[in-house]
Tab-separated table of C-alpha atoms in Angstrom:
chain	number	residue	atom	x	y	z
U	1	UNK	CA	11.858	15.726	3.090
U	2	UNK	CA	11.730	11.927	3.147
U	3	UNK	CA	8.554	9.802	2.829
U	4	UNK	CA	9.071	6.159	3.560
U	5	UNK	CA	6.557	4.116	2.411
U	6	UNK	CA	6.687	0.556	3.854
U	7	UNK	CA	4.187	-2.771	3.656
U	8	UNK	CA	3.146	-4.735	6.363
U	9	UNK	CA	4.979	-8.023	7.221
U	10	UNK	CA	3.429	-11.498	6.268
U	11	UNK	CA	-0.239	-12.188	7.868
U	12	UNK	CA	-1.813	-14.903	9.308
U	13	UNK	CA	-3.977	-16.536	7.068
U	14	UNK	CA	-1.817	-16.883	4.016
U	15	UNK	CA	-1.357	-15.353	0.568
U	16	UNK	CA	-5.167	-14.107	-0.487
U	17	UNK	CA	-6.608	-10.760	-1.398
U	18	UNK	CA	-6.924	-9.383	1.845
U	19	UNK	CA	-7.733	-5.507	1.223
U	20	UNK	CA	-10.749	-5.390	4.401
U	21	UNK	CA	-10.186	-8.238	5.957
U	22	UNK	CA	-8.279	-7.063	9.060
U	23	UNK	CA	-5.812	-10.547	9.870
U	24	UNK	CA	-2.964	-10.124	11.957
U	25	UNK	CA	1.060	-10.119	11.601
U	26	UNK	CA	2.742	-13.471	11.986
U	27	UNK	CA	5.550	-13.735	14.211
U	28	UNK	CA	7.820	-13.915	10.999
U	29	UNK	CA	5.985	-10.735	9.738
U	30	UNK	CA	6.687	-8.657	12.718
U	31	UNK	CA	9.876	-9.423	12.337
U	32	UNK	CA	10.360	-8.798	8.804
U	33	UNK	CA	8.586	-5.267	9.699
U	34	UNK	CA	11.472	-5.093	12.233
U	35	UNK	CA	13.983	-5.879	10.204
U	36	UNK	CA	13.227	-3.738	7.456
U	37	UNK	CA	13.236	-0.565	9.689
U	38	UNK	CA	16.426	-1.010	11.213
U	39	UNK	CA	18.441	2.013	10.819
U	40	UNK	CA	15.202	4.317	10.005
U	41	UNK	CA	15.436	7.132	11.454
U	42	UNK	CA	11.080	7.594	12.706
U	43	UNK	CA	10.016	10.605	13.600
U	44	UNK	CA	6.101	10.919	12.418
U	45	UNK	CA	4.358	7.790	11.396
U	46	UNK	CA	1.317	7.480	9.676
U	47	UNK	CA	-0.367	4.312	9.595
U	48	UNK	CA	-3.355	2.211	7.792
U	49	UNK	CA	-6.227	1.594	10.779
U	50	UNK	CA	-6.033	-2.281	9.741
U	51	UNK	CA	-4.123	-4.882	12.544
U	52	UNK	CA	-1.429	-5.356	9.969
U	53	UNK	CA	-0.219	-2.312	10.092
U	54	UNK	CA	-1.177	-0.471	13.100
U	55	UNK	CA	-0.409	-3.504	15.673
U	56	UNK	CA	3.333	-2.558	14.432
U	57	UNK	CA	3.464	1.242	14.500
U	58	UNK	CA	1.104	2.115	17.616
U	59	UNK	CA	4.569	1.168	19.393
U	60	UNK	CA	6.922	3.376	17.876
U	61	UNK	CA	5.422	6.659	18.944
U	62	UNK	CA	3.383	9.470	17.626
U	63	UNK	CA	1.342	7.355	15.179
U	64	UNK	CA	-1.816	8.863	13.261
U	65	UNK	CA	-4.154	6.287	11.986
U	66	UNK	CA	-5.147	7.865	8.444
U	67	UNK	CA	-8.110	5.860	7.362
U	68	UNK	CA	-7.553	6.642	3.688
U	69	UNK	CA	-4.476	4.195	4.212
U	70	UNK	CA	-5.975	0.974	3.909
U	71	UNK	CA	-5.685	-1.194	1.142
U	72	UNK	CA	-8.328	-1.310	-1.806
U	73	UNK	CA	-11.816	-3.166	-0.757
U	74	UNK	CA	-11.771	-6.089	-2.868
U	75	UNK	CA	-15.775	-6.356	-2.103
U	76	UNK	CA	-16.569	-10.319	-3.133
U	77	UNK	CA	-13.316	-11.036	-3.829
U	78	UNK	CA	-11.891	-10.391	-0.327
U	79	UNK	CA	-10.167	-13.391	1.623
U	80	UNK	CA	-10.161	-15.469	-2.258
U	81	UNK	CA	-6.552	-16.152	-3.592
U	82	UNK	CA	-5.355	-15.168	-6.754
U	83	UNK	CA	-6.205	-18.969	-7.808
U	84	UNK	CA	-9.286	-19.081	-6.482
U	85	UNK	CA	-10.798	-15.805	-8.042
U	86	UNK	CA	-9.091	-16.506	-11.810
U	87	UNK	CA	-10.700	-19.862	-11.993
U	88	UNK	CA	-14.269	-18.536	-11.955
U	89	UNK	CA	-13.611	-14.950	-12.813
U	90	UNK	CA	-9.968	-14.877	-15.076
U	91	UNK	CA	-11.694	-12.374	-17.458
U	92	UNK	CA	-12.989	-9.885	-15.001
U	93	UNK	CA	-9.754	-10.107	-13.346
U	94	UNK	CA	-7.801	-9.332	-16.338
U	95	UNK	CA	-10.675	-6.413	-16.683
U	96	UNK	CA	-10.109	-5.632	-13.490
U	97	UNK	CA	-6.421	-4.719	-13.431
U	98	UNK	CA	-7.152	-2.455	-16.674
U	99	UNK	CA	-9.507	-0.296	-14.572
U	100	UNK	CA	-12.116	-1.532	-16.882
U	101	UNK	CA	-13.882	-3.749	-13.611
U	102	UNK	CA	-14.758	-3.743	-9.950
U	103	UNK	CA	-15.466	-6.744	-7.864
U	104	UNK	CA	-18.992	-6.793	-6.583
U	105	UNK	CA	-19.062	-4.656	-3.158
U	106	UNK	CA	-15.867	-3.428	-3.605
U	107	UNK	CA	-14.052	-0.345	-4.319
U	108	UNK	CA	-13.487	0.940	-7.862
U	109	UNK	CA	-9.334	1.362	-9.152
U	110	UNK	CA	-10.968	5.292	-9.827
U	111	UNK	CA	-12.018	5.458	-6.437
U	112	UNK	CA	-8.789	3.613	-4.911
U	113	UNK	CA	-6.831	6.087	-6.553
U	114	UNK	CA	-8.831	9.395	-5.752
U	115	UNK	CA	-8.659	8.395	-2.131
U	116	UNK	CA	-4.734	7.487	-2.615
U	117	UNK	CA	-3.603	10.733	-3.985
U	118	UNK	CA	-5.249	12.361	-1.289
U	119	UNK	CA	-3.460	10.919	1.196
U	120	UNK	CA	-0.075	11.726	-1.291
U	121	UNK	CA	-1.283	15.040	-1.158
U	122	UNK	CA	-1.915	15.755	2.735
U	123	UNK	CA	2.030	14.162	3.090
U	124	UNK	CA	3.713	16.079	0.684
U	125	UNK	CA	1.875	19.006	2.199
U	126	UNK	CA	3.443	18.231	5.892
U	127	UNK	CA	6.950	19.048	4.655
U	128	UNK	CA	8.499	16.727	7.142
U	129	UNK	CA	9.753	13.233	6.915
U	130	UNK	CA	7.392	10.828	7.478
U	131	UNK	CA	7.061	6.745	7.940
U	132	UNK	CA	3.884	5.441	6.517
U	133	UNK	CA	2.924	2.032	7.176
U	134	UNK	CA	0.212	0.728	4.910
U	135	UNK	CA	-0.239	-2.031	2.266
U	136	UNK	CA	1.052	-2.943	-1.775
U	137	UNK	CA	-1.551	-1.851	-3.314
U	138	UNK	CA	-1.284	1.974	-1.320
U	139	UNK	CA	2.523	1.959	-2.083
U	140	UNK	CA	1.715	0.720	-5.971
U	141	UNK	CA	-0.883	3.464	-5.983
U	142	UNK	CA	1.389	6.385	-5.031
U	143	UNK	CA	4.380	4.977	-7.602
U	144	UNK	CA	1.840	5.259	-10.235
U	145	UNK	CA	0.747	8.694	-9.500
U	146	UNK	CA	4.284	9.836	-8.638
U	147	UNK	CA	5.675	8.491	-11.767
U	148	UNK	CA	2.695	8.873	-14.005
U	149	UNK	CA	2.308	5.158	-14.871
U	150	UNK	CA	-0.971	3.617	-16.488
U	151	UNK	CA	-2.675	1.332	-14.382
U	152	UNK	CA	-2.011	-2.261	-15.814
U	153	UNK	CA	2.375	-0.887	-14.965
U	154	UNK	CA	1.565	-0.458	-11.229
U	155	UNK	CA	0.999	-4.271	-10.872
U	156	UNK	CA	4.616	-4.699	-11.885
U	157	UNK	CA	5.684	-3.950	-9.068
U	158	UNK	CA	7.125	-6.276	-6.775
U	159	UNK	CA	6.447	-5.314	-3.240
U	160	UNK	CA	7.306	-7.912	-0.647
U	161	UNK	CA	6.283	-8.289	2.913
U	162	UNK	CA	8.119	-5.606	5.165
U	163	UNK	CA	9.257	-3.245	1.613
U	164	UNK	CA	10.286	0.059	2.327
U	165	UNK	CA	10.211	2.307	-0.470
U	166	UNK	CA	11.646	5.421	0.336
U	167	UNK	CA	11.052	8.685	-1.345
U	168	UNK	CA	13.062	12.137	-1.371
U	169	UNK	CA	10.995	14.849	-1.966
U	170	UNK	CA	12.555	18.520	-3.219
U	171	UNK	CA	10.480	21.343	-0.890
U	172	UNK	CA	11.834	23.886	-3.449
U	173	UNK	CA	11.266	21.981	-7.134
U	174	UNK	CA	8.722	19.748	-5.722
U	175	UNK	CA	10.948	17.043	-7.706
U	176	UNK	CA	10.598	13.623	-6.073
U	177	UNK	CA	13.490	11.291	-6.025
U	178	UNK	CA	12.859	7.376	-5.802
U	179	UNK	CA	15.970	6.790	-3.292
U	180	UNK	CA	15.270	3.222	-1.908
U	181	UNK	CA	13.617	0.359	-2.260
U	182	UNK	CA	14.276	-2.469	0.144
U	183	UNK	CA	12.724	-5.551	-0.002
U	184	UNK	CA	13.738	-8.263	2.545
């Protein structure tokens, strides 16, 4: 069994912290979502309910919007860039990224993660392969609980715009195999 986890393509409205805020796909992210899936073989998709994600997958069939998908509500922080939320808040955001703080209305890492690994669980638990279009932090999320990682690790990973991270999964063991990951 396969799982292919893949990000969203670039969005209008530029690099920010967009976990709610429901923007669209460029042109040059919907092809980079393209591009990235040539050669995939789909079958069942799952996909995040936000525009980003689900403007791309309604089209290729089957698709089941899982709302446990989206990305992680940044509350206050949501639509800020990186820039913009360090230079008033560069110790809560270091906090933040040790699980240690949660921007005001938003959703806790806990939480994030409880609501992550339940979605990990319902697709192992499908035993088919599976295309999941969703977000970086999702696809972070369900590295760190497949390999274990701390928190503060997941954030290492590089995740571009249209990534496909591909993941074999043993039926029998239950081992899980990290067999691609593409970034464009």
């Amino acid at each position: 069994m396969k799982i292919t986890l893949m990000r969203h393509g670039e969005v209008e409205g530029g690099a920010k912290y967009r976990g709610v805020t429901d923007d669209r796909l460029t042109a040059k992210g919907l092809i980079q979502m393209q591009q990235a899936v040539e050669g995939v073989e789909i079958g069942v998709v799952w996909s995040s309910p936000l525009l980003r994600c689900c403007e791309f997958a309604e089209p290729l069939g089957d698709v089941e919007i899982i709302a446990k998908l989206a990305e992680i509500d940044f509350g206050d922080w949501d639509g800020l860039t990186y820039e913009e939320i360090v230079k008033s808040n560069a110790e809560k955001m270091a906090l933040f990224h040790q699980q240690k703080y949660t921007p005001p209305n938003g959703e806790s890492l806990r939480e994030f993660k409880q609501r992550v690994e339940e979605v990990w669980l319902a697709l192992v638990e499908r035993n088919e392969d599976i295309l999941v279009v969703t977000h970086a932090g999702v696809i972070r999320m369900i590295l760190k609980i497949v390999l274990g990682l701390k928190f503060q690790k997941v954030f290492n990973f590089m995740i571009g715009y249209g990534c496909l991270v591909v993941l074999k999964i043993d039926t029998n063991s239950g081992f899980v195999q990290l067999e691609q990951v593409k970034n464009l």
